[in-house]
Amino acid sequence: MRDGERRQPLLSVLRAALFVRRTLRGEWHGMVVLPVRQLRRRGLSGLSLAFVAAFGVIFFHDLAQRPAGAVVVWRLGGVNADLPLWLALLRTPVSLYVPALDLPVWAGITQLFLAFALAELALGRARTLAIAYGTTLAGTLAVRVMIALGPGWWGLGLPPETGQVLDTGPSAAVVGLFTYLSVVRRAPVVFTLTGGSMVWESIAAPNLAGREHLIAVGATIILGLYHQHRGRHGSCRVDDAAGSAAAEDKRAAPAAATATDALPRHAPSTEVSGAPRPLIRLQASCLTRHSARSRESPGDRQG
């Protein structure tokens, strides 16, 4: 009894270690091995969104360093909550490439490239663009709702002057892509380093960008869970359909065997399928006559 009690903590530690090993192995396979295989198969074309996003941020950052270029950047991709909604929606796609003024550009380029590269290789271009744009748009609309609520509301509301703060940059899209990937690929380490760190940063130093990051994390968690739920139900429907088809085949097999046994059994036919029957019979009679003549002796033929 005492030996069993002594072994119980050791078994618990061993099970925990095996669970961590399986989790890390699955995460490595889903987040590294599979994207690398896709990259080998597709080549650099599988990184097109990553290159476009990185060069877009670099281009708009360099353009904004000049006074005339800053005006162009603002008119193309500048977004804040004081703008009319239709104009903010029109500028939101370009605002992904306009870096925020208070964030380091070159430090975020690596995260941006890695997020879009992994997402494009693992999810495809269409879903990557949908998640990146959806998370950015969700943050922009959520800020308007918070300003409409006003100060208070258990810390959810924002003062009206927040509407003048520039709301641009790809950070919400990056956080959303990493969070979505960590949910659908079951990667807790990636989630802790990306989405979890953003949650902690938003709590430690609350600001407008932190609130948008929280919105992006929450929205992509919901999307990832919905994707997994739909995938499980779709596979269940496919399995049910395959099972019902197999059951129907099993039920139909005895009936087919009975019908086959009830048919009259004839001698094997010498007819060739696909040819007209009169012609086949004529050919058979000619062959019979020829073989009969070949068996006759030369004397019989002369007589």
CSV table of N, CA and C in Angstrom, one decimal, residues 14-15 17 29 34 45 48 83 94 117 119 124 160 171 175 209 212 227 232 276 278:
chain,number,residue,atom,x,y,z
A,14,LEU,N,4.9,11.5,-14.6
A,14,LEU,CA,5.2,10.9,-15.9
A,14,LEU,C,4.1,11.1,-16.9
A,15,ARG,N,2.8,11.0,-16.5
A,15,ARG,CA,1.7,11.3,-17.4
A,15,ARG,C,1.7,12.8,-17.8
A,17,ALA,N,4.3,14.6,-18.1
A,17,ALA,CA,5.5,14.8,-19.1
A,17,ALA,C,5.1,14.2,-20.4
A,29,HIS,N,4.5,19.8,-35.4
A,29,HIS,CA,4.1,19.2,-36.6
A,29,HIS,C,3.1,20.1,-37.4
A,34,LEU,N,4.1,21.0,-41.4
A,34,LEU,CA,3.2,21.1,-42.5
A,34,LEU,C,3.4,22.3,-43.3
A,45,SER,N,5.7,31.2,-54.3
A,45,SER,CA,4.3,31.7,-54.5
A,45,SER,C,3.5,31.5,-53.3
A,48,SER,N,3.3,34.9,-51.1
A,48,SER,CA,3.0,36.1,-51.8
A,48,SER,C,2.3,37.1,-50.8
A,83,LEU,N,-13.9,59.8,-38.2
A,83,LEU,CA,-14.3,59.7,-39.7
A,83,LEU,C,-15.7,59.2,-39.9
A,94,VAL,N,-6.4,49.6,-46.7
A,94,VAL,CA,-5.1,50.2,-46.9
A,94,VAL,C,-4.5,50.5,-45.5
A,117,ALA,N,2.9,34.5,-43.6
A,117,ALA,CA,3.5,33.3,-44.2
A,117,ALA,C,2.9,32.1,-43.7
A,119,ALA,N,0.1,31.7,-42.0
A,119,ALA,CA,-1.3,31.6,-42.3
A,119,ALA,C,-1.6,31.3,-43.8
A,124,GLY,N,-4.4,29.1,-46.5
A,124,GLY,CA,-4.8,29.5,-47.9
A,124,GLY,C,-4.9,31.1,-47.9
A,160,PRO,N,-14.7,60.8,-25.6
A,160,PRO,CA,-14.9,61.2,-27.0
A,160,PRO,C,-13.6,61.6,-27.7
A,171,SER,N,-1.0,45.4,-36.6
A,171,SER,CA,-0.9,44.6,-35.4
A,171,SER,C,-2.1,43.8,-35.0
A,175,VAL,N,-2.0,39.7,-34.6
A,175,VAL,CA,-2.5,39.0,-33.4
A,175,VAL,C,-3.6,38.0,-33.8
A,209,ALA,N,-4.7,50.6,-28.8
A,209,ALA,CA,-4.2,49.4,-29.5
A,209,ALA,C,-4.4,48.2,-28.7
A,212,GLU,N,-8.0,47.0,-29.0
A,212,GLU,CA,-8.2,46.3,-30.3
A,212,GLU,C,-7.6,44.9,-30.4
A,227,HIS,N,-14.8,27.0,-36.6
A,227,HIS,CA,-14.2,26.2,-37.7
A,227,HIS,C,-14.0,24.7,-37.2
A,232,ARG,N,-15.8,19.1,-37.3
A,232,ARG,CA,-16.2,17.8,-36.7
A,232,ARG,C,-17.6,17.4,-37.2
A,276,PRO,N,-22.7,-8.3,-84.5
A,276,PRO,CA,-24.1,-8.8,-84.8
A,276,PRO,C,-24.2,-10.3,-84.8
A,278,PRO,N,-26.3,-12.6,-86.5
A,278,PRO,CA,-26.2,-13.3,-87.7
A,278,PRO,C,-24.8,-13.5,-88.3
